Amino acid sequence: MKLKTFYNIFYRHRIQKASNLLRLYLFITLLIKYIFNLYYLPKKKNLDNFSQKNSYLFNKDLNFLFEFFNSDKGENFKNQYAQPLKQDSRKIIAHGYAKIYEKYLKNNKDRILNIIELGSFYGNASAAFFFYFKNAKIYSADINPDMYLYSSKRLKNFFTDTSSRSSIEKNIINKKIKFDLIIEDASHMLKDQIISLFTLFRTLNSGGLFIVEEIDFPEKREDMRINQSQPDLKQIFKNILNNKDFESEYINKDEKEYFLNNFESIKFFKGNYNEIAIVKKKA
């Protein structure tokens, strides 16, 4: 993890809100805290080598794998969003999406697939997918790719800012890769969820799935929609399902028409805390 990433994740919001005196103190202690946190940060793991001694993981279900690699998609996890030196071994309730994923993905687990997760963070979900989809190539896009803790011939990690249409085009669309599964788990901001879906839906193979996690965040949390224009993606989906028109400044006409002509189904599911939407593309 780079110093800039450590600052952006753990200190920027505190410094922006702090008084001048407190801001000075935080800047002084920043480098010291960064060095200490590097000691507690898990070492990067090569999954090709790790799998040779842990081949039993290829036969485990998704919830086991999510919990094994500490992804919040499982039923329980250790808080990975605290500073590394403040993390402990206590398990807390996670999003509980594993059973939903399993329902949709288990019949394709042996296929040759291209999967991309937007918002990979440490890459814990990528590691779980590495073992669940033993023939898949897994792409991980994040605004802080230096946090990614895994490597493999089947993993590719790179920078993408999902709040930027041009960043998505440059770093994903221009690669000319067709995906079978796209998971949107990045900022959860109203605008970002919409841009990610409508710009990337063309890159989804026929019959592929686009999963939007925490789709209810912009509806429930004001900080996920500040200075952004309604409707949010959840409302757009509801309009579509009710055969109602919708307009969004974040979608152009071609993207809207393509999506409406090529989606097969939109379904909502509730995890332990939040909702996800699963969009299937026509075969």
C-alpha angles and dihedrals in degrees: 000000000000122000090244091055092047089052095047095049103038109019114024096079091047094048093048091056097038129104117250093261094047091045090056091050092049092051091050093051096040097087093045092051090046093055092048091049092053088063091057096042111108115252119252113265129213104218094197089063095036092053092057091067095033104043090141087078090072088070098050127104123247098260091054090050095045090052094042091056093035099244116163088225089083130073096267137015144163112258103266094175096072121087108282093246090054096050119106138183097261114122119224131187111278132198095282096218095137096093090051092049091046092055092056102034109037095088091056101044094109097045126104102256143169112221129180129188119197108210103027098168105178091356095245094140089048089056090051092049090048089066098034094050100039094177098041131107109222124206122195122197122188140154087236106040091164088076092065111118103192140072135186142142085256096050127078121181124188145154122276130158106208091195088067123071090198092053091052091048094047099043103033116011095045090057087072093222121152114215131208094196129025119185119194107203102138128109096335088218116152095242095042095054091052096045093047094052100044097041095045101039090089090059091059116102120237109281091017127139131237112196122194113196122206090011088164094061096093089048096049104030123059092201088063093060107032111144091357127121125245145263101074121210094263091057091046089055091048091051090051092049090050092048092246124142122242138191129205130175088218095062128066124214096256093050092049094049093045093052095046091049096046111037118098103188144356119203133177126213133184120225125190092292113356144029134255130197123214117201119192121202121223115266 
